PDB file of C-alpha atoms and ligand atoms in Angstrom:
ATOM      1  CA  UNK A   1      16.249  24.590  33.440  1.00  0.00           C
ATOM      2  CA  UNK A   2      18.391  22.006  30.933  1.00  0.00           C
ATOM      3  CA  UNK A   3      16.720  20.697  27.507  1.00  0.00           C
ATOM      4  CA  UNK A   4      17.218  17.598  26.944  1.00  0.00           C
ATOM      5  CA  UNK A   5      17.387  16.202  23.494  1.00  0.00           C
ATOM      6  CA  UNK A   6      15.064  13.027  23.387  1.00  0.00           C
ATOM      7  CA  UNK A   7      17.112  11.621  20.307  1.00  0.00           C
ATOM      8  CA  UNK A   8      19.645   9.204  19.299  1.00  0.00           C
ATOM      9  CA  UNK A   9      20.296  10.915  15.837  1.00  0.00           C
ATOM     10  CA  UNK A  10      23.836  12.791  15.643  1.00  0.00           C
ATOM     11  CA  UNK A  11      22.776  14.626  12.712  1.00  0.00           C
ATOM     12  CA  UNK A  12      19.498  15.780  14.464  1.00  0.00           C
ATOM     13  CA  UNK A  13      22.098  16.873  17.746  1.00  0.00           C
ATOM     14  CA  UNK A  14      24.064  18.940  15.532  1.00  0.00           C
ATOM     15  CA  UNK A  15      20.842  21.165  13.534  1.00  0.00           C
ATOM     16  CA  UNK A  16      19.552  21.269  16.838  1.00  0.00           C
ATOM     17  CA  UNK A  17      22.673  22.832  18.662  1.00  0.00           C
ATOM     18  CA  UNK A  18      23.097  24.882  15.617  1.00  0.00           C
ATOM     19  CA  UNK A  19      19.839  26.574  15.393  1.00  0.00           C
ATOM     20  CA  UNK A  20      19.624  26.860  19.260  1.00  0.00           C
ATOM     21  CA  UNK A  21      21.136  29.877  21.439  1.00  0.00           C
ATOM     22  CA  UNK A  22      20.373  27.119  24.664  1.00  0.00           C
ATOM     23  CA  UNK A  23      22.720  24.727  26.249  1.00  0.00           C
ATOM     24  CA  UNK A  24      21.315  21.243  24.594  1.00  0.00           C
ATOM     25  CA  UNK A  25      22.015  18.409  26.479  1.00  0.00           C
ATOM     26  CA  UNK A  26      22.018  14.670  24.949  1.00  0.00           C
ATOM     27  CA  UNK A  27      19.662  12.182  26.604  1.00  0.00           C
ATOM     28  CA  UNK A  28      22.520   9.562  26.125  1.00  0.00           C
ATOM     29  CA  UNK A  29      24.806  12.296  28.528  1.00  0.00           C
ATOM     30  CA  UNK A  30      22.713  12.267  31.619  1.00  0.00           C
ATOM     31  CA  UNK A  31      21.250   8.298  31.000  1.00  0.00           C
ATOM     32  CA  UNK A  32      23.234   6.060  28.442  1.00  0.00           C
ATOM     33  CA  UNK A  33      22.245   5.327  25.182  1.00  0.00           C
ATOM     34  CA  UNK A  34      19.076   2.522  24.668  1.00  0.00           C
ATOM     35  CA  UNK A  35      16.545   2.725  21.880  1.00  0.00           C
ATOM     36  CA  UNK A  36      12.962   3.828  22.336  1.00  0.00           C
ATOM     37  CA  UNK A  37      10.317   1.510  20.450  1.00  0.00           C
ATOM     38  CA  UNK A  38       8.303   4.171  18.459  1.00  0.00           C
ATOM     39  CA  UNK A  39       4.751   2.355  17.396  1.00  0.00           C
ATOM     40  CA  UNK A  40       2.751   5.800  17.114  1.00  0.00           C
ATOM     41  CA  UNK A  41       0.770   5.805  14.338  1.00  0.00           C
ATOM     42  CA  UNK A  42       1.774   9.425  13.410  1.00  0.00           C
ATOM     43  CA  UNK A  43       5.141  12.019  13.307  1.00  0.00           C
ATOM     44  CA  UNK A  44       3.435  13.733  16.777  1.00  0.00           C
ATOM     45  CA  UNK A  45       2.373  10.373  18.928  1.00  0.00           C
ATOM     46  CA  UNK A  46       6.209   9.372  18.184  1.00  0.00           C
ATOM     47  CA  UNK A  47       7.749  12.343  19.170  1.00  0.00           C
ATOM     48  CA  UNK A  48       5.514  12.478  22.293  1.00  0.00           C
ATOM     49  CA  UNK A  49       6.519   8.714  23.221  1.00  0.00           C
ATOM     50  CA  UNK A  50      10.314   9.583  22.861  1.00  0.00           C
ATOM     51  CA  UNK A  51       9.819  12.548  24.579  1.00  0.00           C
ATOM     52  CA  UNK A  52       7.613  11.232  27.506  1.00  0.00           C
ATOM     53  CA  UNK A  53       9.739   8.575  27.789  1.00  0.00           C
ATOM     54  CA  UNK A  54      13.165  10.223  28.608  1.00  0.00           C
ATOM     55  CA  UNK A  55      11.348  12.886  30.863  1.00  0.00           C
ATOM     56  CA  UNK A  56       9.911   9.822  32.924  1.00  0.00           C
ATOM     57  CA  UNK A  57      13.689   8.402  32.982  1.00  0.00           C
ATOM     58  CA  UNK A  58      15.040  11.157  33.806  1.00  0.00           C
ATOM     59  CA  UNK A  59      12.484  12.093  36.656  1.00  0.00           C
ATOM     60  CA  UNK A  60      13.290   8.605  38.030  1.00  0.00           C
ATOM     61  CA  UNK A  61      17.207   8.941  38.072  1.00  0.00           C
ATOM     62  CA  UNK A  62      17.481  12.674  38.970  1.00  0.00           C
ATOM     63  CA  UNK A  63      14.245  13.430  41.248  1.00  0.00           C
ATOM     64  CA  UNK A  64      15.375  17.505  41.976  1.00  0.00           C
ATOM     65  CA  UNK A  65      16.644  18.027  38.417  1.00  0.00           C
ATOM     66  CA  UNK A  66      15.186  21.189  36.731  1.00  0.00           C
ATOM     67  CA  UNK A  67      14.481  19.671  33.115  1.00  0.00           C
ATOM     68  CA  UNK A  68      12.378  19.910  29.985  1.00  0.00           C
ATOM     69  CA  UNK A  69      12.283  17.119  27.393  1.00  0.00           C
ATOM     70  CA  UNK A  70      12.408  18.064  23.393  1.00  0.00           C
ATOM     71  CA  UNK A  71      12.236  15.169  20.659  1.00  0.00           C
ATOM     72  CA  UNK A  72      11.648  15.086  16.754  1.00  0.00           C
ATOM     73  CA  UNK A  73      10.028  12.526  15.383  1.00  0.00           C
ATOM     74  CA  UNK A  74      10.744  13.131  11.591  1.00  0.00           C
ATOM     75  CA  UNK A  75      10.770  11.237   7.876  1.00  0.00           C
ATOM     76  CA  UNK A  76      10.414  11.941   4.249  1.00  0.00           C
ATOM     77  CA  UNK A  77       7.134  11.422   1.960  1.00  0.00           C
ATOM     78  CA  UNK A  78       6.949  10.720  -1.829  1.00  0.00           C
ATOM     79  CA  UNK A  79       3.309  11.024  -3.325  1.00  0.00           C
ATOM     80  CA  UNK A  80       4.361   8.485  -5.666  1.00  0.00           C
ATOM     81  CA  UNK A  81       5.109   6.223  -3.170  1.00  0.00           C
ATOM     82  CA  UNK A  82       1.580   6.874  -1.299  1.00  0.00           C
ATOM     83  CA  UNK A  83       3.567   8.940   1.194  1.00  0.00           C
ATOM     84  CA  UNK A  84       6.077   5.737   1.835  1.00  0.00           C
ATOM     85  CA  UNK A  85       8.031   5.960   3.781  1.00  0.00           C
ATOM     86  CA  UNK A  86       6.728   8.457   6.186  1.00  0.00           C
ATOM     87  CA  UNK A  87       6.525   7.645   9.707  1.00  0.00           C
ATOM     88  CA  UNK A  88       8.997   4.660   8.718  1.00  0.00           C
ATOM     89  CA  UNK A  89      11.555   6.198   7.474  1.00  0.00           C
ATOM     90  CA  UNK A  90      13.945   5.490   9.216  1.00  0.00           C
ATOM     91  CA  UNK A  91      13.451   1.543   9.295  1.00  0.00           C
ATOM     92  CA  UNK A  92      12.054   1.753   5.572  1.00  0.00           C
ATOM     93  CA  UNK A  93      14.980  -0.713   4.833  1.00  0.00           C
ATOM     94  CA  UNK A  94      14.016  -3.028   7.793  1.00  0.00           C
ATOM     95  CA  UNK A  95      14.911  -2.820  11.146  1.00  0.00           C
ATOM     96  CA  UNK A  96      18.458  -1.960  12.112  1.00  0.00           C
ATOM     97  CA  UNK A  97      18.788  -0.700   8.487  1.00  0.00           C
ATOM     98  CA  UNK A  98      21.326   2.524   8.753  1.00  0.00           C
ATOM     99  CA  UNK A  99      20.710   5.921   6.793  1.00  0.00           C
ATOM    100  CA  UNK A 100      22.629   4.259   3.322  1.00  0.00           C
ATOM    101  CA  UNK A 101      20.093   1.612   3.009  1.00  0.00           C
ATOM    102  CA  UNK A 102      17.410   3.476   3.790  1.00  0.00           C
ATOM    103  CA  UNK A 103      18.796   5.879   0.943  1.00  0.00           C
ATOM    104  CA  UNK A 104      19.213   3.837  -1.451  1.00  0.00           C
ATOM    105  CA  UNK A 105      16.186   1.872  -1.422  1.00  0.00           C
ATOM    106  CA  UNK A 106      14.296   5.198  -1.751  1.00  0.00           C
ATOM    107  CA  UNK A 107      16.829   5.774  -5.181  1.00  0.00           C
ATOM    108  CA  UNK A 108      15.587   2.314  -6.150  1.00  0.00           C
ATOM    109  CA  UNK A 109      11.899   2.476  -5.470  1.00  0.00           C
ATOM    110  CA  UNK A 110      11.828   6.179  -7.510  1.00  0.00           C
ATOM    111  CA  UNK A 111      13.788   3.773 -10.342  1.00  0.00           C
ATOM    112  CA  UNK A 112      11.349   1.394 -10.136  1.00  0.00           C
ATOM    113  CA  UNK A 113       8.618   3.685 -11.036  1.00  0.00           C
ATOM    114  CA  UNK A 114      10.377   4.772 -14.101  1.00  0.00           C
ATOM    115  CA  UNK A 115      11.115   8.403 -12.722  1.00  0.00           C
ATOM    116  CA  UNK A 116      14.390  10.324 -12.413  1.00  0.00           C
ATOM    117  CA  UNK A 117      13.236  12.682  -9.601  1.00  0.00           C
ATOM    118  CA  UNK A 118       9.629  12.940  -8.328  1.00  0.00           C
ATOM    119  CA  UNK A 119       8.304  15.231  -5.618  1.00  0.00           C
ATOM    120  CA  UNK A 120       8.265  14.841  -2.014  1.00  0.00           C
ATOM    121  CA  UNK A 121       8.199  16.854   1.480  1.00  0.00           C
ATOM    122  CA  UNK A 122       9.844  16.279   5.028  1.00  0.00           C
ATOM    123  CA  UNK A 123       8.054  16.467   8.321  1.00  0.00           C
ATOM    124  CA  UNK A 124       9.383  17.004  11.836  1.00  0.00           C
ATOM    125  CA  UNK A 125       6.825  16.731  14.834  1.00  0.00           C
ATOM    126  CA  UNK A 126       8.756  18.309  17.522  1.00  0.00           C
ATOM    127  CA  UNK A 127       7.318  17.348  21.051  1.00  0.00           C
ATOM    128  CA  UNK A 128       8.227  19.556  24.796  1.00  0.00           C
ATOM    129  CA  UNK A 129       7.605  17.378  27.585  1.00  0.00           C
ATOM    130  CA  UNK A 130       7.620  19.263  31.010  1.00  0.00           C
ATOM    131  CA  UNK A 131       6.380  19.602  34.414  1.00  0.00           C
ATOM    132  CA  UNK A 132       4.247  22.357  32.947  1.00  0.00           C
ATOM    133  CA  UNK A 133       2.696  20.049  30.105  1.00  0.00           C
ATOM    134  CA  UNK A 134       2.807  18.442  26.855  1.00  0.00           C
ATOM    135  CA  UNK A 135       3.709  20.550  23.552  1.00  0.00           C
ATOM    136  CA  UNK A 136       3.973  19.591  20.006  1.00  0.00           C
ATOM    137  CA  UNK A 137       4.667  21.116  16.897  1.00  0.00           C
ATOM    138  CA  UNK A 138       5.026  20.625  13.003  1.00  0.00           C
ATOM    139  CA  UNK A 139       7.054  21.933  10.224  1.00  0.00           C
ATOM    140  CA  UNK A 140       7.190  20.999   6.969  1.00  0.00           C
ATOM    141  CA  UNK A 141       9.960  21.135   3.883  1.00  0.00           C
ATOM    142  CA  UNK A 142       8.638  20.550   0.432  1.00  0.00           C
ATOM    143  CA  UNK A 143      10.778  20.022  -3.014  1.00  0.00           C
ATOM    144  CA  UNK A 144      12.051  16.586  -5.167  1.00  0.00           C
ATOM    145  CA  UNK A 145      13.916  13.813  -4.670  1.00  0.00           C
ATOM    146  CA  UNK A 146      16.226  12.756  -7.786  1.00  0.00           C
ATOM    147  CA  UNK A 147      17.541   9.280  -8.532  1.00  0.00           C
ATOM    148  CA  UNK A 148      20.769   9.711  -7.506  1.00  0.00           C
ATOM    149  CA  UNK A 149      22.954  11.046  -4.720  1.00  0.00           C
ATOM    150  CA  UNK A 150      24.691  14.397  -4.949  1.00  0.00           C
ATOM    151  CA  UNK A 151      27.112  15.766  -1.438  1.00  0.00           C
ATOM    152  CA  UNK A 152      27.939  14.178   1.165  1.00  0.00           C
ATOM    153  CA  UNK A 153      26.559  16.696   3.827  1.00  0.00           C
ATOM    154  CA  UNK A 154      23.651  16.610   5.717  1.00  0.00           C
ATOM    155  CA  UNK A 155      22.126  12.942   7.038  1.00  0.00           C
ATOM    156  CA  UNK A 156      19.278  10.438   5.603  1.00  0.00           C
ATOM    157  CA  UNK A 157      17.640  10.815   2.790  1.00  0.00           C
ATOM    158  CA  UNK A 158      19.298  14.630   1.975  1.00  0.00           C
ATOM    159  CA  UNK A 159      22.200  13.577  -0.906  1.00  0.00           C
ATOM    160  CA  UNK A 160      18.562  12.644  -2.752  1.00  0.00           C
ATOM    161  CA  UNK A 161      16.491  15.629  -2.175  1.00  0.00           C
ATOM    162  CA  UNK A 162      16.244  18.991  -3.487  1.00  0.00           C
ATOM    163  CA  UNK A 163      14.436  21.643  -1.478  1.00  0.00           C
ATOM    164  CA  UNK A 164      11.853  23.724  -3.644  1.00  0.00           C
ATOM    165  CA  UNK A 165      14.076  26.860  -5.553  1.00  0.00           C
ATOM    166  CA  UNK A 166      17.312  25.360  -4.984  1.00  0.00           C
ATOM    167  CA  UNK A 167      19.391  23.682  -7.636  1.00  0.00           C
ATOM    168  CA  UNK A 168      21.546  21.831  -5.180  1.00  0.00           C
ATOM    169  CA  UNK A 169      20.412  18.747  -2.725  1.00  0.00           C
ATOM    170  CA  UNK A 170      20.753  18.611   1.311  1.00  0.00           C
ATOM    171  CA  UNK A 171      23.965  16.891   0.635  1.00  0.00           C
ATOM    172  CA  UNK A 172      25.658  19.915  -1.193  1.00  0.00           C
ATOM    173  CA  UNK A 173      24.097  22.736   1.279  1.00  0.00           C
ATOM    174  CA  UNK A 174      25.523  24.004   4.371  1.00  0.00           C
ATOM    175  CA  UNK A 175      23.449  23.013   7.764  1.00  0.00           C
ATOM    176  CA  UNK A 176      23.139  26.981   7.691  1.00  0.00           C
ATOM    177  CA  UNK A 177      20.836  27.110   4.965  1.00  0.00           C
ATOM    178  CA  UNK A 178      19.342  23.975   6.073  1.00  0.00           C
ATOM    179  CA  UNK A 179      18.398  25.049   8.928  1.00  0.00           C
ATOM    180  CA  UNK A 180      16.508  28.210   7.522  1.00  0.00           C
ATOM    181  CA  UNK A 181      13.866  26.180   5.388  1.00  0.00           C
ATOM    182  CA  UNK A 182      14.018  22.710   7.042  1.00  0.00           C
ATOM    183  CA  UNK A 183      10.915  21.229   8.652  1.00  0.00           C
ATOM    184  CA  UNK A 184      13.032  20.750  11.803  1.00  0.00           C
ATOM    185  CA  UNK A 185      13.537  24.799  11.815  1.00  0.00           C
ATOM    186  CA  UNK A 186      10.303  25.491  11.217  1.00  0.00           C
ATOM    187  CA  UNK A 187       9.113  23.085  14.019  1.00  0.00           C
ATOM    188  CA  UNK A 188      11.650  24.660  15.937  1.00  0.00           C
ATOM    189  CA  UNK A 189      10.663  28.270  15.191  1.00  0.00           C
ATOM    190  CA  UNK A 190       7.437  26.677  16.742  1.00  0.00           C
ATOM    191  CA  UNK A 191       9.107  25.328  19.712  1.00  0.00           C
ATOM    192  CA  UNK A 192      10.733  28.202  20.589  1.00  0.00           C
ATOM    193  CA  UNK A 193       8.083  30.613  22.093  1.00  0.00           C
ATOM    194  CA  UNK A 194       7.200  27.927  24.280  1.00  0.00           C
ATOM    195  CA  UNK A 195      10.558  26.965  25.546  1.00  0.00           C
ATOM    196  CA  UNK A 196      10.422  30.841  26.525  1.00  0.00           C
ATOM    197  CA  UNK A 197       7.037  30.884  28.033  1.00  0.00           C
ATOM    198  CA  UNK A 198       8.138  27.505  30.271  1.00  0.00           C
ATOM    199  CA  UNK A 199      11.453  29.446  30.742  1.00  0.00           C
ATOM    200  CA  UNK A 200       9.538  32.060  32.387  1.00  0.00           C
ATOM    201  CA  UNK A 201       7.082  29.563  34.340  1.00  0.00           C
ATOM    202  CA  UNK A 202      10.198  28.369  36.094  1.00  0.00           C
ATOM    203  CA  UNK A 203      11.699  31.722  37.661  1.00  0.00           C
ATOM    204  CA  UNK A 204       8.318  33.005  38.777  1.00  0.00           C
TER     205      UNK A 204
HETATM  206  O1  LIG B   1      16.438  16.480   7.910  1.00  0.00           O
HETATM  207  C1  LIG B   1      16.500  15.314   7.494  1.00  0.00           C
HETATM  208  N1  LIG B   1      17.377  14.965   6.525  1.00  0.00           N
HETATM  209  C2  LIG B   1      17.493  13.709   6.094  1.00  0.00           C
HETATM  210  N2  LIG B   1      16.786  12.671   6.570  1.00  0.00           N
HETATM  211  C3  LIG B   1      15.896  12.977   7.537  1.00  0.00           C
HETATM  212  C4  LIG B   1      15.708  14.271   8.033  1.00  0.00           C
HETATM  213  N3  LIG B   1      14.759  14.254   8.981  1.00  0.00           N
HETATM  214  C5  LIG B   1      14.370  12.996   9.084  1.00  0.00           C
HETATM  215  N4  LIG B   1      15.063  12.214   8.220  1.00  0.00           N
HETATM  216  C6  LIG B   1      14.976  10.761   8.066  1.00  0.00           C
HETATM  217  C7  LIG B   1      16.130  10.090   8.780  1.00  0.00           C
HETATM  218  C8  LIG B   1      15.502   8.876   9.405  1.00  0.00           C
HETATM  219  O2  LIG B   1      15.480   7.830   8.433  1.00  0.00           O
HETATM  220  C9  LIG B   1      14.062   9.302   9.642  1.00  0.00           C
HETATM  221  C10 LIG B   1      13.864   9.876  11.023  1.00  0.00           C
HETATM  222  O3  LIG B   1      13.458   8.859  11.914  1.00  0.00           O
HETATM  223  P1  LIG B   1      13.272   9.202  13.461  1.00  0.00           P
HETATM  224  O4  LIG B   1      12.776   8.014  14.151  1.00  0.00           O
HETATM  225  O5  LIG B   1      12.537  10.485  13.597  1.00  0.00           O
HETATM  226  O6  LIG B   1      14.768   9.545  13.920  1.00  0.00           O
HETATM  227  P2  LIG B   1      15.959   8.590  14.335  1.00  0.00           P
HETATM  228  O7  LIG B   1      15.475   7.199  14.588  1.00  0.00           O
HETATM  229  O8  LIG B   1      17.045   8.756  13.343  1.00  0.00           O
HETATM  230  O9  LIG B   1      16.440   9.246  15.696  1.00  0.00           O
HETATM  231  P3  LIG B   1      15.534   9.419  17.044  1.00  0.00           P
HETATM  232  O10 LIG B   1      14.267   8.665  16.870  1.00  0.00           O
HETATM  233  O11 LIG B   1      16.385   8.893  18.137  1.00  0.00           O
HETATM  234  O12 LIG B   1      15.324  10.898  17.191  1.00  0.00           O
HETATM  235  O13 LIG B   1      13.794  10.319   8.675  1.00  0.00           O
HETATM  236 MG1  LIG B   2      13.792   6.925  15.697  1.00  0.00          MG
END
């Protein structure tokens, strides 16, 4: 059975293939790249459109393939901010905006409020979509954001933010460690007894 990646985000591809021992495939591999209008009200009705909506594409171009659909619908929160951006994250700069923009107008809208860092959390709703049934899971990461950007490593909003006990932002840490605490890897540490259990559906 292949899982498919439901996601147009290379930075998402690589955590993923890092924190997974399974083959992940691309969507963008088996169908071409197009862009998936996401008007969920929440992280989890998001995830579940991308998710539903590459498993029904895919059903439709390969009848007999043996598939599974995973997506992450994902963004950062700032109490300060109301929990802006959130859900828009990643067109909190308008639409078409690219990670820099959206970076820097979170550095300028923690400026605006007079702050040099403030706290915030990330959350990833990671949905399965299979023949066997829907799925979807949460993790969370919690810690600051700072006024500045610091590394270069990482993607989005992670030069700004600074995971609770560390010193050092997204930008300056390894995926590795990423990985470990992230709200994708805990969604994922989620995910994973399931993508056993449907693993196991499909050879009996
Ligand atoms: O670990 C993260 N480190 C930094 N930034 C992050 C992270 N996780 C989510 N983010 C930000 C990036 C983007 O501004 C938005 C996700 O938006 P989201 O729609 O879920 O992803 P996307 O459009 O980039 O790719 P796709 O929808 O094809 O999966 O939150
Ligand atoms: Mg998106």
């Amino acid at each position: 059975m292949k899982l498919v990646l439901a996601t147009g985000n290379k930075g998402k591809l690589r955590e993923f293939r890092q924190m997974c021992q399974d083959e992940v495939v691309a969507f963008s591999d088996l169908l071409g790249a197009f862009d998936i209008v996401e008007d969920g009200a929440t992280f989890a009705e998001n995830a579940l459109i991308k998710a539903r909506t590459i498993y029904k594409k895919l059903k439709e171009t390969y009848p007999s393939g043996n598939y599974f659909v995973i997506s992450d619908d994902s963004g950062i929160s700032l109490p300060v901010l109301d929990g802006a951006p959130g859900i828009y994250s990643a067109r909190y700069a308008g639409e078409g905006a690219n990670d820099k923009d959206n970076l820097y107008k979170l550095i300028n809208a923690v400026k605006a409020k007079g702050l040099k860092e403030t706290p915030a959390y990330y959350t990833a709703a990671i949905a399965i979509v299979s023949q066997y049934g829907e799925y979807v899971v949460h993790g969370w990461m919690h810690g600051k954001v700072i006024d500045k950007v610091r590394g270069d490593k990482g993607f989005g909003y992670d030069p700004m933010f600074i995971p609770s006990g560390f010193e050092k932002t997204l930008g300056e840490l390894d995926d590795e460690v990423k990985s470990k605490i992230s709200h994708r890897g805990k969604a994922l540490a989620l995910a994973k007894p399931i993508i056993q259990m449907l693993r196991r559906k499909d050879i009996h």
